[in-house]
Coordinates of C-alpha atoms and ligand atoms in Angstrom, one line a residue:
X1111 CA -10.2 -5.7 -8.5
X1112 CA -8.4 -3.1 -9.9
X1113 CA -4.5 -2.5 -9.1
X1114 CA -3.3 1.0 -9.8
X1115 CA 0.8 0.4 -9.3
X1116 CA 0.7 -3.1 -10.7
X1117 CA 4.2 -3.1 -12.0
X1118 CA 5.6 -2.5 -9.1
X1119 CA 7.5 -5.0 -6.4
X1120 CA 4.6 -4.9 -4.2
X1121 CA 2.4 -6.0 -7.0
X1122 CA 4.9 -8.5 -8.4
X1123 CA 5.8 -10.1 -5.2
X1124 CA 2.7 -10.2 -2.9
X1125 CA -0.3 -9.1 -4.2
X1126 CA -0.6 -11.1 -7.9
X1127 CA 0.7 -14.3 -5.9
X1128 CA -1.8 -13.7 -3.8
X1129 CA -4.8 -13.4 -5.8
X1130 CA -3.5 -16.4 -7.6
X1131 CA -3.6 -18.8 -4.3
X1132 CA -6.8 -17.3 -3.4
X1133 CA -8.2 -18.5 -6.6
X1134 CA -6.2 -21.8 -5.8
X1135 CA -7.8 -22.6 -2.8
X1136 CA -11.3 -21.7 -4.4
X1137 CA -12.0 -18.6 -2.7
X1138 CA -12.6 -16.3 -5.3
X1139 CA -16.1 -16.3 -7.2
X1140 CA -16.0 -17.8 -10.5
X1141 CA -16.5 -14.3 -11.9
X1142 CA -13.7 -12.7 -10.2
X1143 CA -11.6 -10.2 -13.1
X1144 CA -8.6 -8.7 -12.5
X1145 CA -7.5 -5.3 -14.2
X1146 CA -4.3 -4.0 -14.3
X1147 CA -3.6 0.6 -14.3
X1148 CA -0.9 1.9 -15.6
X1149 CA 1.7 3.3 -17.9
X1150 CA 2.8 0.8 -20.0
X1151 CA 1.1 -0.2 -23.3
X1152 CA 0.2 -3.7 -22.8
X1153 CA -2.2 -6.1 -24.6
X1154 CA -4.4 -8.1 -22.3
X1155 CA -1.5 -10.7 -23.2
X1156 CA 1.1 -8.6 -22.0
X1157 CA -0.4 -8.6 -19.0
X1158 CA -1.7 -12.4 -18.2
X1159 CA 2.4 -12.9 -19.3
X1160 CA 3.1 -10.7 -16.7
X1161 CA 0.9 -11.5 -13.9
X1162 CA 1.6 -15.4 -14.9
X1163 CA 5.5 -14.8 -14.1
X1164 CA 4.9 -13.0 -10.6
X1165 CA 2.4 -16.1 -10.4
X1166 CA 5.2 -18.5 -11.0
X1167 CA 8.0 -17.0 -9.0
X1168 CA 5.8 -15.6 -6.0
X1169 CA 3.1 -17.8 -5.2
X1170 CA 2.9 -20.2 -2.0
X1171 CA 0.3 -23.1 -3.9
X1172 CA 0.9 -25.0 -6.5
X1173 CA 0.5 -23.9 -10.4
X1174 CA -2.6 -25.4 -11.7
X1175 CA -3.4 -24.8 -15.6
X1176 CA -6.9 -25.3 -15.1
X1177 CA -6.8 -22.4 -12.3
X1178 CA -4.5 -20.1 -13.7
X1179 CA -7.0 -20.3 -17.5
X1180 CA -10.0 -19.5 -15.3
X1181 CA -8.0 -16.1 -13.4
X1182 CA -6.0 -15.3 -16.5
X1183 CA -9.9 -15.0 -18.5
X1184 CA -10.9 -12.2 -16.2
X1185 CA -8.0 -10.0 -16.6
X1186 CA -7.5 -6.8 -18.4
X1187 CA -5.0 -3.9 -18.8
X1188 CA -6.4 -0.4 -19.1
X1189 CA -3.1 2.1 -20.1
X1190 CA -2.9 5.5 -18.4
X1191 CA -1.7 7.8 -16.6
X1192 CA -2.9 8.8 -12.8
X1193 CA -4.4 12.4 -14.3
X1194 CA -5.8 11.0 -17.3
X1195 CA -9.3 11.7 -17.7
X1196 CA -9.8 9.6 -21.6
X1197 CA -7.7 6.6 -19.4
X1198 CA -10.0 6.6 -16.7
X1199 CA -12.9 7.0 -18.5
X1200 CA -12.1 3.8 -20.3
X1201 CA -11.4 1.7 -17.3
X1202 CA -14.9 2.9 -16.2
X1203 CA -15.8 1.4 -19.4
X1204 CA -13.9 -1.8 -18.7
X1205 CA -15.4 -2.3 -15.3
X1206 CA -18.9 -1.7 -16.7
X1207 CA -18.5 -4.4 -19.5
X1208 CA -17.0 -6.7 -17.0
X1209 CA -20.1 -6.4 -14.6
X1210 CA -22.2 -7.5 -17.8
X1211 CA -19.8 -10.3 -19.4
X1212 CA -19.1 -11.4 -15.7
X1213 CA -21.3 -10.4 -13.3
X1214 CA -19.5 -8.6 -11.6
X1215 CA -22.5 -6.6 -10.2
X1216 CA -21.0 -3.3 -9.6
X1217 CA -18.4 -4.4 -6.6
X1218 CA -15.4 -2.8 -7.4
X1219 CA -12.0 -2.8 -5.1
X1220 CA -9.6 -0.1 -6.3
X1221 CA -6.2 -0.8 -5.3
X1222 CA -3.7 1.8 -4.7
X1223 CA -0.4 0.2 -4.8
X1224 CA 1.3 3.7 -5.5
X1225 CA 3.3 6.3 -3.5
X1226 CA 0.9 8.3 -1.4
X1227 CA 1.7 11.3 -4.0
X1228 CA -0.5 9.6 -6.2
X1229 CA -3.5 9.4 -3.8
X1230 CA -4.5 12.4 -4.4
X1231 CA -4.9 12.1 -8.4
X1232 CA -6.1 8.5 -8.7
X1233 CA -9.3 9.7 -5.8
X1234 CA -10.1 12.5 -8.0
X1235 CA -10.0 10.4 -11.1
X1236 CA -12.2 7.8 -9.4
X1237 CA -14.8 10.5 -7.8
X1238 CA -14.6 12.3 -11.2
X1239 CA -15.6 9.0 -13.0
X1240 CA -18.1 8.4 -11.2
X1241 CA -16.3 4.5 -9.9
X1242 CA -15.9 5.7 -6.7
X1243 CA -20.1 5.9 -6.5
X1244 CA -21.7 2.3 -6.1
X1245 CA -25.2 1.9 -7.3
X1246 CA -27.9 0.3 -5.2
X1247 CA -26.7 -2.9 -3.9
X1248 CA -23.6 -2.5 -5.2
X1249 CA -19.8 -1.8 -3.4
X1250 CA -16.9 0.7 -3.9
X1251 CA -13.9 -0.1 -1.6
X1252 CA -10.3 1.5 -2.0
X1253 CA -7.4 -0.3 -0.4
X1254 CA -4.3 1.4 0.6
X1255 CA -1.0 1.0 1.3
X1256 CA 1.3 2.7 3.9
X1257 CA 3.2 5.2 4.4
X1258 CA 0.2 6.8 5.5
X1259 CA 1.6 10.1 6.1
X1260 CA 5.1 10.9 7.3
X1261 CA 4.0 12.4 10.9
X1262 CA 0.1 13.8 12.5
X1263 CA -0.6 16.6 10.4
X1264 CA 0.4 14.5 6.9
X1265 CA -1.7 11.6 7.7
X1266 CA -4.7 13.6 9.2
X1267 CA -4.4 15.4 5.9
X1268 CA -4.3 11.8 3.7
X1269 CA -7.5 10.5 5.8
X1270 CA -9.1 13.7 4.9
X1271 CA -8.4 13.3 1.2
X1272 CA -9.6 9.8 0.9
X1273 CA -12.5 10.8 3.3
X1274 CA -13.6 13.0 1.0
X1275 CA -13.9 10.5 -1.5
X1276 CA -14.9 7.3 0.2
X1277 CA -16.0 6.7 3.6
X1278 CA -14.6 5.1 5.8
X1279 CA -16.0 2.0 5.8
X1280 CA -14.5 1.9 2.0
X1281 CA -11.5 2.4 3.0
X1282 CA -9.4 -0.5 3.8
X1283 CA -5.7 0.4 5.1
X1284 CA -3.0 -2.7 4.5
X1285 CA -1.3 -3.2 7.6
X1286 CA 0.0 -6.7 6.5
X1287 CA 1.0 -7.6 10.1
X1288 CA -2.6 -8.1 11.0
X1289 CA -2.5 -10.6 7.6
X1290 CA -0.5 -13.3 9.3
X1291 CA -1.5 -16.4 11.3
X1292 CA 0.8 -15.8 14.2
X1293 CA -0.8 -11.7 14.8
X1294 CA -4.2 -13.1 14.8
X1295 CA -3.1 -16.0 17.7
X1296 CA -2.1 -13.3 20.0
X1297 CA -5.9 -12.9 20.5
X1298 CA -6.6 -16.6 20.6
X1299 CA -3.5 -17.0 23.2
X1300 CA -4.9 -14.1 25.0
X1301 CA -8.7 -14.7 25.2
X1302 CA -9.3 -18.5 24.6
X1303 CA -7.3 -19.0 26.9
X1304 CA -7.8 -19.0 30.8
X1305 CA -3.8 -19.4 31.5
X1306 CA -2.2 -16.2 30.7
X1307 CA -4.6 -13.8 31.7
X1308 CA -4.3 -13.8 35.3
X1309 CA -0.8 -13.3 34.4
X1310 CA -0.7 -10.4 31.6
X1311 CA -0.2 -7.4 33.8
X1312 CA 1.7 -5.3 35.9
X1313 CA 1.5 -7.4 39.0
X1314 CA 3.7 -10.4 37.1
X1315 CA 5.5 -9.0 33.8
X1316 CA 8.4 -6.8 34.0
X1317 CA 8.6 -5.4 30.5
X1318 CA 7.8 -6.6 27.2
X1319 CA 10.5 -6.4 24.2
X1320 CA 8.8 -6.0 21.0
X1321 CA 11.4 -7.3 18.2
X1322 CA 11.6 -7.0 14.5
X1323 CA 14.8 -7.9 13.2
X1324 CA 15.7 -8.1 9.4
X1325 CA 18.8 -9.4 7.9
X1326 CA 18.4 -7.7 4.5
X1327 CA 19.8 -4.3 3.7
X1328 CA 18.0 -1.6 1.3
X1329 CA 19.4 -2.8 -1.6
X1330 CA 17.1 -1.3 -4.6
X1331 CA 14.7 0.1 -1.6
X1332 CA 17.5 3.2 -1.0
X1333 CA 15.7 6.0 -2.8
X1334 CA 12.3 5.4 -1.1
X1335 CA 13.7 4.5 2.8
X1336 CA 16.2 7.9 2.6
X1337 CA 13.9 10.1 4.6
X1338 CA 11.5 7.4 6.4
X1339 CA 13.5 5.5 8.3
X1340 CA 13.0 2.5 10.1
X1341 CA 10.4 4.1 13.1
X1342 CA 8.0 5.6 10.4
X1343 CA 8.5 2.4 7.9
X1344 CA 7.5 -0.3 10.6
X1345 CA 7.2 1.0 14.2
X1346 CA 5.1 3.6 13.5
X1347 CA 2.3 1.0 12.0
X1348 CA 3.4 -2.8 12.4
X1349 CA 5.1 -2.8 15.8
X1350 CA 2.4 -0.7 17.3
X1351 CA -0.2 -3.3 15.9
X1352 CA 2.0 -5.6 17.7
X1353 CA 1.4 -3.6 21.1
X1354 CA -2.2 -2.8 20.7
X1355 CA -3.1 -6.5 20.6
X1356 CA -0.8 -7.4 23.5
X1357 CA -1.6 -4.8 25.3
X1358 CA -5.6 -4.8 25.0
X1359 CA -8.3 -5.7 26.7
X1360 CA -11.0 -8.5 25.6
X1361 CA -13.1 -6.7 23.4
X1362 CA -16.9 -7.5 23.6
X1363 CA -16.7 -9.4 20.3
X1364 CA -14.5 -9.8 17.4
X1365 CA -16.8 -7.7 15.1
X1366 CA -14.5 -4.9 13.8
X1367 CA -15.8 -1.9 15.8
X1368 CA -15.5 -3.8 19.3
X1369 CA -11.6 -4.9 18.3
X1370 CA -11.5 -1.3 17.2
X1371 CA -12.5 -0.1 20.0
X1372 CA -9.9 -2.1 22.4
X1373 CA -6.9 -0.9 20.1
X1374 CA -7.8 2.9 20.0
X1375 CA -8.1 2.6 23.7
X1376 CA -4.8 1.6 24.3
X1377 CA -3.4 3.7 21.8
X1378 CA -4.8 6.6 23.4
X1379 CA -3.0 5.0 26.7
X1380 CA 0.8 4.9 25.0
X1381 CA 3.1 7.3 25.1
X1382 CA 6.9 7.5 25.1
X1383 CA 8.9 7.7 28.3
X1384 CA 11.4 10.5 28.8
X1385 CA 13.9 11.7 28.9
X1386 CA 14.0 10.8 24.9
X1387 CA 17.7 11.0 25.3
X1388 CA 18.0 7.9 27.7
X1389 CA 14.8 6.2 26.6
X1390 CA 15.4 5.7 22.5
X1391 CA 18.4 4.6 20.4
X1392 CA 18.5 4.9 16.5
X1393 CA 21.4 3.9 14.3
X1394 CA 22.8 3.4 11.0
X1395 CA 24.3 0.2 9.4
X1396 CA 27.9 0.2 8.4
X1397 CA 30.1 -2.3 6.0
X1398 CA 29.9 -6.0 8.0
X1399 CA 29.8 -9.6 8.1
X1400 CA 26.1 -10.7 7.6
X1401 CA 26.6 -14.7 7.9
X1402 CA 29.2 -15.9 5.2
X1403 CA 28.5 -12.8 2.9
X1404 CA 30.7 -9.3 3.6
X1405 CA 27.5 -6.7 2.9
X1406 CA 28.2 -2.9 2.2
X1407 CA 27.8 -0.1 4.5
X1408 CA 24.0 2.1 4.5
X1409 CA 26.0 4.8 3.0
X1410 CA 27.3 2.8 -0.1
X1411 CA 23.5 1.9 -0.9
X1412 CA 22.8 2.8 -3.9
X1413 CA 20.5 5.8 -4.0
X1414 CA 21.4 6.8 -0.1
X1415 CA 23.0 10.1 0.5
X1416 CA 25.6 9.7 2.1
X1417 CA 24.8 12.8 4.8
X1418 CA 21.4 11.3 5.4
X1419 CA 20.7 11.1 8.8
X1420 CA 18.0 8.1 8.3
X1421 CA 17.7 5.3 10.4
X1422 CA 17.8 1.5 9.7
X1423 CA 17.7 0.9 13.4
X1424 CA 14.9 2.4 16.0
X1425 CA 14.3 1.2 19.6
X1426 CA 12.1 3.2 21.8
X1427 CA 10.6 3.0 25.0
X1428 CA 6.6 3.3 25.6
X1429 CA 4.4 3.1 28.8
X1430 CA 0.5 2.1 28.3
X1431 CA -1.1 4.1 31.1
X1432 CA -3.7 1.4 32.1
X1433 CA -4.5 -0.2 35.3
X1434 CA -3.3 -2.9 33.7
X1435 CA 0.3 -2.1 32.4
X1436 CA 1.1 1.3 33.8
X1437 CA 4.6 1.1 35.0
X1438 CA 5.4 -1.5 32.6
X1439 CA 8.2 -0.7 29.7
X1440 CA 7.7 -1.8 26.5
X1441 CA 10.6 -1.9 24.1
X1442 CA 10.4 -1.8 20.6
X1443 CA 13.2 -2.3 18.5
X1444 CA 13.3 -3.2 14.6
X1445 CA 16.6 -2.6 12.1
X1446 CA 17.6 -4.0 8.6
X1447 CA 21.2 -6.3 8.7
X1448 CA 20.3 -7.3 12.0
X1449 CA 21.8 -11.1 13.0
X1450 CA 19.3 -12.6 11.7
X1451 CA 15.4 -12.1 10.6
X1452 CA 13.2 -12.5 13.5
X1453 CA 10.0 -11.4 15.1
X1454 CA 8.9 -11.8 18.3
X1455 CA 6.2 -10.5 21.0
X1456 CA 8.4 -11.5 24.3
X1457 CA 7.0 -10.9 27.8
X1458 CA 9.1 -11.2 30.4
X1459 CA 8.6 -11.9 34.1
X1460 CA 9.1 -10.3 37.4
X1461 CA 11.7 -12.8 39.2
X1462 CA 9.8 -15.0 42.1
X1463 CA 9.5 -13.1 45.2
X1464 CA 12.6 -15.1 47.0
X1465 CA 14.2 -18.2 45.6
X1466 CA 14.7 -20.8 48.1
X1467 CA 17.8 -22.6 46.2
X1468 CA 20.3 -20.1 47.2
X1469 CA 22.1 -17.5 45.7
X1470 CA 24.1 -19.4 43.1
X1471 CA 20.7 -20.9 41.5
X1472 CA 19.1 -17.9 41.6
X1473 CA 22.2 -16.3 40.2
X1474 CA 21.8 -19.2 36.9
X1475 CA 18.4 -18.1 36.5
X1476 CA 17.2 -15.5 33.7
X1477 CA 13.5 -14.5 34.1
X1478 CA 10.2 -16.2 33.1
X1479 CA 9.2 -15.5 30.0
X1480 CA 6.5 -16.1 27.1
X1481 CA 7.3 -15.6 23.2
X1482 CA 4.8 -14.9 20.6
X1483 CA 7.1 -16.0 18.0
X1484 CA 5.6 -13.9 15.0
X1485 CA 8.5 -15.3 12.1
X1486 CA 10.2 -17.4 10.8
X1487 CA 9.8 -20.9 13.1
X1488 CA 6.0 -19.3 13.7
X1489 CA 4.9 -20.7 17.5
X1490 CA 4.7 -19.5 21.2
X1491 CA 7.5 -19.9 23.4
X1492 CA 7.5 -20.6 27.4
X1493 CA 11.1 -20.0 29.2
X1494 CA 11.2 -21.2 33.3
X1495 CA 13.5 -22.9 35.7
X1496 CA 13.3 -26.7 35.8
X1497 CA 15.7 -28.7 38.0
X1498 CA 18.8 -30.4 35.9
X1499 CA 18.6 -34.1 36.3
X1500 CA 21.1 -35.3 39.2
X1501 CA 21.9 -35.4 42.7
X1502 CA 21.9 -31.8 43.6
X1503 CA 19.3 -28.9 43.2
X1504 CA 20.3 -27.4 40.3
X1505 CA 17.7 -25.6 38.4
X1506 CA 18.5 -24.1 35.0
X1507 CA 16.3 -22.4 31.9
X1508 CA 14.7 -24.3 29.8
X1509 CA 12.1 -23.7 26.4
X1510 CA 8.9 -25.3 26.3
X1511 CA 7.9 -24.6 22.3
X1512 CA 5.0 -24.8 20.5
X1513 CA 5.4 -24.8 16.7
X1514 CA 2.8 -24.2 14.3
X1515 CA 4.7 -26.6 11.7
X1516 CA 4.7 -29.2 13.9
X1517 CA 0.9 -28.9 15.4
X1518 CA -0.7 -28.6 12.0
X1519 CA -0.7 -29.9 9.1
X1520 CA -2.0 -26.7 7.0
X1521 CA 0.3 -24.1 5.8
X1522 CA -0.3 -21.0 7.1
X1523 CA -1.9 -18.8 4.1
X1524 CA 0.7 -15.4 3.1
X1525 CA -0.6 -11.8 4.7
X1526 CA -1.8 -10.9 1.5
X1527 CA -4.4 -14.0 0.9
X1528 CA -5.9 -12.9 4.1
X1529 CA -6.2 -9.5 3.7
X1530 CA -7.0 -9.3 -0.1
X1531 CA -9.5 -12.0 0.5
X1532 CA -11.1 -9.9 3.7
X1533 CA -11.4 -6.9 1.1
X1534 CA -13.8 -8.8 -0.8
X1535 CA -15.7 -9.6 2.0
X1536 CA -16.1 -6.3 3.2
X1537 CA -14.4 -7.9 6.6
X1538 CA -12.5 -4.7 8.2
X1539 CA -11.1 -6.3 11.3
X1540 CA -7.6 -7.0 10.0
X1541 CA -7.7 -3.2 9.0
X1542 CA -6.3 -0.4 10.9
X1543 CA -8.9 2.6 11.4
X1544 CA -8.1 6.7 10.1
X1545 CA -8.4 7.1 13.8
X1546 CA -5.8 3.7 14.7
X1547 CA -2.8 5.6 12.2
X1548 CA -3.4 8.6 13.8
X1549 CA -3.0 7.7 17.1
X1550 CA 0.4 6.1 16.4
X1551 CA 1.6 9.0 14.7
X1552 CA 0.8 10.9 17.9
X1553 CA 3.0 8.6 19.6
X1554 CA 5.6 8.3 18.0
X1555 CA 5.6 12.1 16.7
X1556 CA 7.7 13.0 19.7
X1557 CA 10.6 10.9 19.5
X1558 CA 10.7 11.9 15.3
X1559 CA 11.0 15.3 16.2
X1560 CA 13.8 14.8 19.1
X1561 CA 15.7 13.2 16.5
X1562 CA 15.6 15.5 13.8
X1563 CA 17.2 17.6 16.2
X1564 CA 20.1 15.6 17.9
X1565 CA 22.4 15.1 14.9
X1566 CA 23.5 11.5 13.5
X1567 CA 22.4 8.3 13.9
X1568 CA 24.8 6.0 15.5
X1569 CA 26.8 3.3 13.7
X1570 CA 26.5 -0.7 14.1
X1571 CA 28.0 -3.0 12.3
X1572 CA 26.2 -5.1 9.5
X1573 CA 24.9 -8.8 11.1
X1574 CA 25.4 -7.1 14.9
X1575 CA 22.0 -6.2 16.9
X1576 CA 21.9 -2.8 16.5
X1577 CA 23.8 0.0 17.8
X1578 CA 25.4 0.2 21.4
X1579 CA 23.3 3.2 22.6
X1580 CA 20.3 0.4 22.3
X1581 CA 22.1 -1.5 24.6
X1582 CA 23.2 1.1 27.1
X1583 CA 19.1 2.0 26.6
X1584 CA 18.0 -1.1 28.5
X1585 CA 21.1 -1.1 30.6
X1586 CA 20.0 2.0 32.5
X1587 CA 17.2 -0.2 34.0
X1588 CA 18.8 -3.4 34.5
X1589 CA 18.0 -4.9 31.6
X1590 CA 19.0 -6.6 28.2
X1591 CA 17.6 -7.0 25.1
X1592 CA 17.3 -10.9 24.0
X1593 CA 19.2 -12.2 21.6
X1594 CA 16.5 -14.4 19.7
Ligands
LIG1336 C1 7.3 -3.6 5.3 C2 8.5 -2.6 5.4 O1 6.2 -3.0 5.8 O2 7.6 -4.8 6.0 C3 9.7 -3.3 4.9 O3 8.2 -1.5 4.6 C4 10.0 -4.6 5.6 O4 10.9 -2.4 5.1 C5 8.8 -5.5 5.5 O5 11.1 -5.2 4.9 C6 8.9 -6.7 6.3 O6 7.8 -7.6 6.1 P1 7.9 -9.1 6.5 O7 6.5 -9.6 6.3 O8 8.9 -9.7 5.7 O9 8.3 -9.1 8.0

């Protein structure tokens, strides 16, 4: 595997931790080699230094000497720019002696943990090469990282860049949702199961709140949010993800073109629901309390201009016109310096037809619900009436929780195992499609462009949920958001 961007925080934090606990857990092939691209002009000791600190600060399994000798054999730092032919020419090199000293035998994942400006050099460099080519029996895969694209037109034109050098079954699209435990349960909740079913549609569910909640602020990540925002950064890929899977129908299989398929399908389905005005909310964080710690304001960040008019808060509301759901509102809503870091998949009930315990029971109870609690405290949440122990019929909400830390024993492997190990396999489920991003850009295109031209975000408060036009949002229909 190759990483082009390996200095970076992605790099540091996820992805060399990553490789490491793969290698841990004795999922990589003996011969596995690691080579690091870029600028700096390091020794092959320079780097295994390097990748062993990330190693040691990010990864989720224990250090083992024995492991990290066997990794730290196989790696190699090639120094060069993205347009430099001599640089690229010797990582061809590199690659090529590897595949003889390791046995490689020509499978070669190119990494692209750069800003999408870069995609355009380091796909010429690696069709100019010649890497990008595999030779018979052999594999060329490139993996790439969002933002793909800033609207439709951007990321048509990205696909049809990396199209042009690898097809698409090379291409492998991080969408590191898809890498955790929890995402992949909503299918097992959903089709192992014969419970919820009969249940998941129109006829029983009143909306479904999609919520992903950070506490943390931009901190060094100002310069690259400042024109993105928080819709493109995460709803526009994660929290659609999120949708997709919830909203699907049981695919034939769980081979990657039949989950595929399901997703496009509903993705085709979504669309916004107007008037914009009534049906979004976006807003800005300002100076606050964020627990015990007093945080600055968005527009103190370092690297923020102060006249942006980016979000850190997005809530939108989308209608999947299906049989199933059509008439349903989903909400999706994700800001940084929220209360506190959470997401969750909640869908909430229609109330029961009539309620034969009088109006001040029925009055005491909130709706049905069922959480798909994605992170932190990882589980599935039910929410009904039960009666409260005593004399009289008082009924009152209660929780029944499941808890993956308390079922199983096994930690839950990081996104990045998953995905990174999935790579090497050639295993494009987890993946989301050219066709997948471009769908979601077509939804969410819309609501981008009536922002850009209704003036300023509005404020909330640092450790608040959001601003109060997201509340007034679900208001309107007689709703609230839930405070998780
Ligand atoms: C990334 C976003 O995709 O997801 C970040 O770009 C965000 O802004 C991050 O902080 C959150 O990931 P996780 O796995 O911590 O929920």
């Amino acid at each position: 595997m190759v990483i082009f961007g390996v200095t970076g925080d992605l790099a540091r934090k996820k992805l060399l931790p990553a490789i490491y606990d793969l290698a841990n857990r004795g999922l990589l092939p003996a011969g596995f080699a690691l080579v690091g691209y870029g600028r700096r002009d390091w020794s092959k000791q320079d780097f295994e230094d390097y990748v062993c600190k990330a190693v040691k600060a990010g990864a989720r399994t224990e250090f083992r000497e024995n492991v990290w000798k066997r990794l730290a054999e196989g790696m190699h730092f090639v120094t060069g720019n993205f347009d430099d032919d001599a640089a690229f020419d010797q990582l061809e090199n590199t690659l090529t002696s590897l595949d003889r000293e390791r046995g490689t035998g020509g499978n070669w994942a190119f990494y692209l943990s750069v800003p999408p400006d870069y995609f355009a050099d380091v796909c010429h460099q690696l069709q100019r090469s010649g890497m990008a080519q595999p030779g018979p029996g052999s594999w060329r895969r490139v993996i790439i990282e969002k933002p793909f694209g800033h609207d439709l037109d951007s990321a048509h034109e990205l696909n049809r860049l990396v199209n042009s050098v690898f097809p698409e079954d090379a291409v492998f699209r991080i969408d590191h949702y898809l890498g955790k435990e929890t995402v992949q349960n909503i299918m097992a909740l959903r089709f192992a199961n014969q419970l919820f079913d009969p249940l998941w549609n129109v006829h029983y569910i009143d909306h479904v709140q999609i919520t992903m909640a950070e506490d943390i602020g931009l901190g060094g990540r100002a310069g690259y949010y400042d024109g993105i925002g928080a819709a493109r950064d995460v709803i526009q890929n994660h929290l659609l993800q999120l949708l997709a899977l919830v909203a699907m129908e049981e695919p034939v299989s769980f081979n990657p073109q039949e989950l595929q398929t399901e997703k496009v399908k509903v993705l085709r389905s979504t669309t916004p629901v107007y008037p914009l005005s009534k049906t979004t909310a976006r807003g800005q964080y300002t100076a606050g309390w964020q627990g015990s710690e007093y945080v600055k304001g968005l527009r103190e960040e370092e690297g923020f201009d102060a006249e942006s008019n980016t979000e850190t808060y997005a809530a939108c509301t989308l209608e999947v016109n299906t049989r199933r759901w059509a008439g349903v509102p989903f909400y999706l809503r994700t800001g940084k310096r929220l209360g506190r870091r959470v997401t969750e998949i909640a869908l909430v009930f229609k109330r029961a037809p009539h309620q034969p315990f009088g109006d001040a029971v029925a009055s005491e109870l909130g709706q049905n619900a069922v959480v798909i609690r994605v992170q932190p405290d990882e589980g599935v949440l039910m929410r009904f009436g039960s009666k409260v122990p005593g004399s009289t019929m008082e009924v009152r909400d209660v929780n029944m929780d499941f808890s993956y830390s308390e079922a199983f024993t096994e930690e839950s492997p990081e996104a990045y195992e998953r995905l990174i190990l999935d790579v090497l396999l050639g295993e494009s489920s987890l993946f989301p499609t050219n066709e997948e991003v471009e769908l979601s850009w077509k939804i969410l295109d819309p609501i981008l462009e009536y922002w850009a031209d209704h003036g300023r975000p509005d404020d909330y408060e640092a450790g608040t949920w959001g601003p109060a036009s997201a509340d007034k949002m679900l208001g309107r229909q007689g709703r609230t958001w839930r405070r998780p």
